[in-house]
PDB file of C-alpha atoms in Angstrom:
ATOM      1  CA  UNK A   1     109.346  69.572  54.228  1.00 93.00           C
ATOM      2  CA  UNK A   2     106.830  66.947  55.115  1.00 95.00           C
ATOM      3  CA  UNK A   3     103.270  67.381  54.043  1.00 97.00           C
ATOM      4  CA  UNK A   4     100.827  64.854  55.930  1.00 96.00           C
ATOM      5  CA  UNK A   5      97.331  63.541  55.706  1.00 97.00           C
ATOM      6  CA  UNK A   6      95.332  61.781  58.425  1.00 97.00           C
ATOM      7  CA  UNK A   7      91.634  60.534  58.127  1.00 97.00           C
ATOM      8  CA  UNK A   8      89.616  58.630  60.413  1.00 96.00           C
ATOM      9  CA  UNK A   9      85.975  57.620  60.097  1.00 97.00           C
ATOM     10  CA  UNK A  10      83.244  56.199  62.629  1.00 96.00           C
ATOM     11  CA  UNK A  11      80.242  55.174  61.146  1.00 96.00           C
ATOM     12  CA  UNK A  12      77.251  53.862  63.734  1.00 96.00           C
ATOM     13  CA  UNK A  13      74.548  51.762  62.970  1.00 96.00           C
ATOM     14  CA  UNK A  14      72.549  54.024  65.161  1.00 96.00           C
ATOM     15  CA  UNK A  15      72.811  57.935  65.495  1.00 95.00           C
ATOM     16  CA  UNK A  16      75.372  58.318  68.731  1.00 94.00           C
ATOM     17  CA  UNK A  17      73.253  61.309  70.374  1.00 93.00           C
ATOM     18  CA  UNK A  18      76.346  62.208  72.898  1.00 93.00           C
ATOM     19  CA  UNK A  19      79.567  61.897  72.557  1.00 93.00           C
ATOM     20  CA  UNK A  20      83.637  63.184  73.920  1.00 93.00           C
ATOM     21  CA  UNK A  21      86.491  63.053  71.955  1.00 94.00           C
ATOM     22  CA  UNK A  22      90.348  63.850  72.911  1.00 93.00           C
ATOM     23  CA  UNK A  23      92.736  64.146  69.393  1.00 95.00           C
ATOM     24  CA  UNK A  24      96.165  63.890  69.688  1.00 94.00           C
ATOM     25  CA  UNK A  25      97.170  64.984  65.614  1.00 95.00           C
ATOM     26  CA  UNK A  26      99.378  67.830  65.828  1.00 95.00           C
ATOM     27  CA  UNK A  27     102.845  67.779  65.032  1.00 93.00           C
ATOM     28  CA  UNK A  28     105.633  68.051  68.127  1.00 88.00           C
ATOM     29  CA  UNK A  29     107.443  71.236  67.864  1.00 89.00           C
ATOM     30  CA  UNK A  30     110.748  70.451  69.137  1.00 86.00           C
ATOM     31  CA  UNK A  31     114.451  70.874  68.041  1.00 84.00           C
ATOM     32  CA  UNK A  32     114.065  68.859  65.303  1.00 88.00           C
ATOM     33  CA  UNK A  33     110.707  70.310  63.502  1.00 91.00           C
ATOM     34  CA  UNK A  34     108.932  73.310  62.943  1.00 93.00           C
ATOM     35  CA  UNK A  35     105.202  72.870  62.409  1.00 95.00           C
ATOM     36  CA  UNK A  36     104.363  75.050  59.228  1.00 96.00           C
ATOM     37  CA  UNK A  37     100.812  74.430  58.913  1.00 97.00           C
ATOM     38  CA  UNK A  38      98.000  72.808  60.585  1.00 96.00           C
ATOM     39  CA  UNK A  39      93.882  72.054  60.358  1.00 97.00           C
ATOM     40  CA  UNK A  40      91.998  70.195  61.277  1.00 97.00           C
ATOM     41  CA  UNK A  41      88.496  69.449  59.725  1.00 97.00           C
ATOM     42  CA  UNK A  42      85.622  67.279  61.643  1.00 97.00           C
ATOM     43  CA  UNK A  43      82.309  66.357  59.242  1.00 96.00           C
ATOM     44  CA  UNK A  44      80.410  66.590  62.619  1.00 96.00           C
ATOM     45  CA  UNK A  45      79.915  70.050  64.584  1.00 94.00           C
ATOM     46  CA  UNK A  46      80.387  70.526  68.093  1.00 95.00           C
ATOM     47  CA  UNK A  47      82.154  72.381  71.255  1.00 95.00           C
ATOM     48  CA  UNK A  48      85.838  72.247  70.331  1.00 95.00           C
ATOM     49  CA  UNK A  49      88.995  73.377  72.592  1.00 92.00           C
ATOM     50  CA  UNK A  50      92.309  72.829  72.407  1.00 92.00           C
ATOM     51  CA  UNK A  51      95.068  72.603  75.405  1.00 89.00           C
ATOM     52  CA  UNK A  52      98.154  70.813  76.330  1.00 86.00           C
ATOM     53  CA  UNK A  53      97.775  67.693  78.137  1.00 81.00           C
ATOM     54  CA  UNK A  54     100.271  66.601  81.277  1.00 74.00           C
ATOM     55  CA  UNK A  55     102.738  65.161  78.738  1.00 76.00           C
ATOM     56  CA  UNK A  56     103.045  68.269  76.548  1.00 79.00           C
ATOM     57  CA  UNK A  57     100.678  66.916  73.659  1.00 85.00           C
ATOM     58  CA  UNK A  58      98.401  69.486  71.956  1.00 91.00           C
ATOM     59  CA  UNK A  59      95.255  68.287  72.288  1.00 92.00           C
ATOM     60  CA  UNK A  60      92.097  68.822  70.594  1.00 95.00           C
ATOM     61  CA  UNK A  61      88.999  67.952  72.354  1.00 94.00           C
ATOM     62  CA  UNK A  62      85.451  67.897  70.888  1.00 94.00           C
ATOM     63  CA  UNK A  63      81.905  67.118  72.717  1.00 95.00           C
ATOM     64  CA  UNK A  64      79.032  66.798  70.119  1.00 95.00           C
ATOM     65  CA  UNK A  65      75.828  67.104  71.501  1.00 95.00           C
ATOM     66  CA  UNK A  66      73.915  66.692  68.281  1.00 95.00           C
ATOM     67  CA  UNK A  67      72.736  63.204  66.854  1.00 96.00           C
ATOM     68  CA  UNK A  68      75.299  62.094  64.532  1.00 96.00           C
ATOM     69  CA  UNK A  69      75.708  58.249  62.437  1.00 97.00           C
ATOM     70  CA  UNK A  70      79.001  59.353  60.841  1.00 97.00           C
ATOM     71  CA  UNK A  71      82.072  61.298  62.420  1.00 96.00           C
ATOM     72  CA  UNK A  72      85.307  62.074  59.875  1.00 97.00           C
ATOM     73  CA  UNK A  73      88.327  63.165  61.212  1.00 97.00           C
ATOM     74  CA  UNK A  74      90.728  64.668  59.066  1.00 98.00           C
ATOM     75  CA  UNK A  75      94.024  66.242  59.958  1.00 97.00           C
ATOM     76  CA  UNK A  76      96.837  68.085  57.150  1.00 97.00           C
ATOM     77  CA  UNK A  77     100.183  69.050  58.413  1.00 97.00           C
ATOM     78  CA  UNK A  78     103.281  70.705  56.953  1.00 97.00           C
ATOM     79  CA  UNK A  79     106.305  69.863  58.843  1.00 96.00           C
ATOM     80  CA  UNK A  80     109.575  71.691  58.283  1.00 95.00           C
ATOM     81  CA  UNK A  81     112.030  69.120  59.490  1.00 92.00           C
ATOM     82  CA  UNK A  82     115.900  70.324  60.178  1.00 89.00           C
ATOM     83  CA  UNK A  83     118.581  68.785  57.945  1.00 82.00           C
ATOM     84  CA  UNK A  84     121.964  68.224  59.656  1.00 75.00           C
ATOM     85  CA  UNK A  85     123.250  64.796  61.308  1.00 70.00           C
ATOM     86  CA  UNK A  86     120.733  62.101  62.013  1.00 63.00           C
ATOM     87  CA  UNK A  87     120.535  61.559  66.063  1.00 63.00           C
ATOM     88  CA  UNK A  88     120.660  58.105  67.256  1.00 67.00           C
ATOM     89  CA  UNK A  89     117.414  57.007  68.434  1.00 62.00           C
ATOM     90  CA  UNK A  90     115.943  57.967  71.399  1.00 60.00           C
ATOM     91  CA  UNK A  91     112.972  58.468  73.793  1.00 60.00           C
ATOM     92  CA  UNK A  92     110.248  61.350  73.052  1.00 58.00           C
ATOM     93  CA  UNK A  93     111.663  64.659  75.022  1.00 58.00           C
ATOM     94  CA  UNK A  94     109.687  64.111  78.879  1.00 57.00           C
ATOM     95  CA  UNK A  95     109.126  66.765  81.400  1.00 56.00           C
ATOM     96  CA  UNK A  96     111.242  67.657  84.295  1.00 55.00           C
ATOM     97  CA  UNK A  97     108.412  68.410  86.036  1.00 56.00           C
ATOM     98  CA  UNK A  98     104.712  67.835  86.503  1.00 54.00           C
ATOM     99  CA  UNK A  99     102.238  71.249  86.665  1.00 56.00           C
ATOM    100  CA  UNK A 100     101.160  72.051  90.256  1.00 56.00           C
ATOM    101  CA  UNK A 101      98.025  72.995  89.037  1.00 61.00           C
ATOM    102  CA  UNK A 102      95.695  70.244  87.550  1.00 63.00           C
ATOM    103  CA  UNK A 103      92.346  70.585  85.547  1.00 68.00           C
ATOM    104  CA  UNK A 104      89.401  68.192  87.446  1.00 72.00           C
ATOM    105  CA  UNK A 105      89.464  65.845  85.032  1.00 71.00           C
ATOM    106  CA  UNK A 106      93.070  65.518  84.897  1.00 71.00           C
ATOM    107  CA  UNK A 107      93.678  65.144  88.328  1.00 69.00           C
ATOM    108  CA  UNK A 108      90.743  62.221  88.323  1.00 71.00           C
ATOM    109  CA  UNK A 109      93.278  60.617  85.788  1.00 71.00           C
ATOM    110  CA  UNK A 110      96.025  60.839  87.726  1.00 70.00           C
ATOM    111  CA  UNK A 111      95.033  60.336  91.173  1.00 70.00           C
ATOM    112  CA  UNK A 112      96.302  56.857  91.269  1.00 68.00           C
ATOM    113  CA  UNK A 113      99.308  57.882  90.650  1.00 67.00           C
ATOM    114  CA  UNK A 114      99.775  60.775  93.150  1.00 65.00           C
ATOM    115  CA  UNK A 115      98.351  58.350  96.446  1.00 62.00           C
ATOM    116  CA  UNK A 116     100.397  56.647  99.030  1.00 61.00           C
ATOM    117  CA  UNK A 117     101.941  54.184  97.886  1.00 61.00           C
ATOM    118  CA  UNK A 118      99.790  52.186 100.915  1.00 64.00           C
ATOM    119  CA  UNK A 119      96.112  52.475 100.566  1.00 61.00           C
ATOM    120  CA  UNK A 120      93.768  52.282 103.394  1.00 66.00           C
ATOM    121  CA  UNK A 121      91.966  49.283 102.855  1.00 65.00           C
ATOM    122  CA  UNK A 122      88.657  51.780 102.275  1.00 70.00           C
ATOM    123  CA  UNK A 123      90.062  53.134  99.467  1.00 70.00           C
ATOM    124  CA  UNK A 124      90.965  49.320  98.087  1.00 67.00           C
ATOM    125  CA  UNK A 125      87.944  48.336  98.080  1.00 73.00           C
ATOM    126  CA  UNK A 126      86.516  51.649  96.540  1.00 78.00           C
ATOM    127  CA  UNK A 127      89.428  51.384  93.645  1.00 75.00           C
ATOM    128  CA  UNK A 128      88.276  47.413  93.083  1.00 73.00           C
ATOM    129  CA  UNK A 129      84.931  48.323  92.773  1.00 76.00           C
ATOM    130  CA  UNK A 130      85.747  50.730  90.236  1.00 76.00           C
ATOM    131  CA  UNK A 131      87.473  48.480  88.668  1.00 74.00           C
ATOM    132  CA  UNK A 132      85.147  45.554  88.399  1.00 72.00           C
ATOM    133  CA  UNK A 133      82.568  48.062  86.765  1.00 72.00           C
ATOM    134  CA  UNK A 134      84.573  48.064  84.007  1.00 67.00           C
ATOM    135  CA  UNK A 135      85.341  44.404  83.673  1.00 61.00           C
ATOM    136  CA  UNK A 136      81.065  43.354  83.542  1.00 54.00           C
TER     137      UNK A 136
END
């Protein structure tokens, strides 16, 4: 049995009046582990909701719409791992396949990835522009 503790904390010098956040601390449940037990706690409220992302991580996502200065994030986990041979290492289990049916924001993710591979020279410049934004 593993027992494990995570805590993060964000403190502002200003009170953050909006803000999204996507937490990735649950424990795999594969072949290898069971996950016993799980919370998590957050110091700040908010709308909270949990789903599996495209890769198969549990994912806990919270907006807070409240002014806040100080955010605490902390996760406990029991893990029951199996005892028998160790495995050589290897890469984390993937998918075979990808879902057919995307959330919005997901498919905004991965829409560079599911173009042409040749771009109309519109969409170039539209995907550099983007780009630059984030590079002012």
């Amino acid at each position: 049995m593993l027992e494990i503790f995570h805590e993060t904390t964000y403190r502002y010098a200003r009170p953050v009046e909006r803000s999204s956040h996507r937490l990735r601390l649950r424990p795999l449940v594969d072949a290898e582990q069971d996950l016993v037990d799980w919370k998590l706690d957050l110091s700040v409220d908010g709308e909270r909701w949990e789903y599996e992302d495209v890769f198969g991580n549990h994912v806990t996502a919270l907006e807070v719409t409240t002014p806040f200065q100080e955010l605490v994030v902390r996760g406990h986990s029991v893990v029951r791992v199996h005892v028998g041979e160790p495995e050589p290492l290897r890469t984390a289990p993937g998918r075979d396949q990808l879902p057919l049916a995307w959330m919005p924001w997901q498919r905004q993710m991965m829409l560079p990835y599911l173009l042409p591979p040749e771009l109309p020279e519109s969409e170039l410049m539209t995907l550099r522009d983007f780009a630059v934004g984030f590079a002012l």
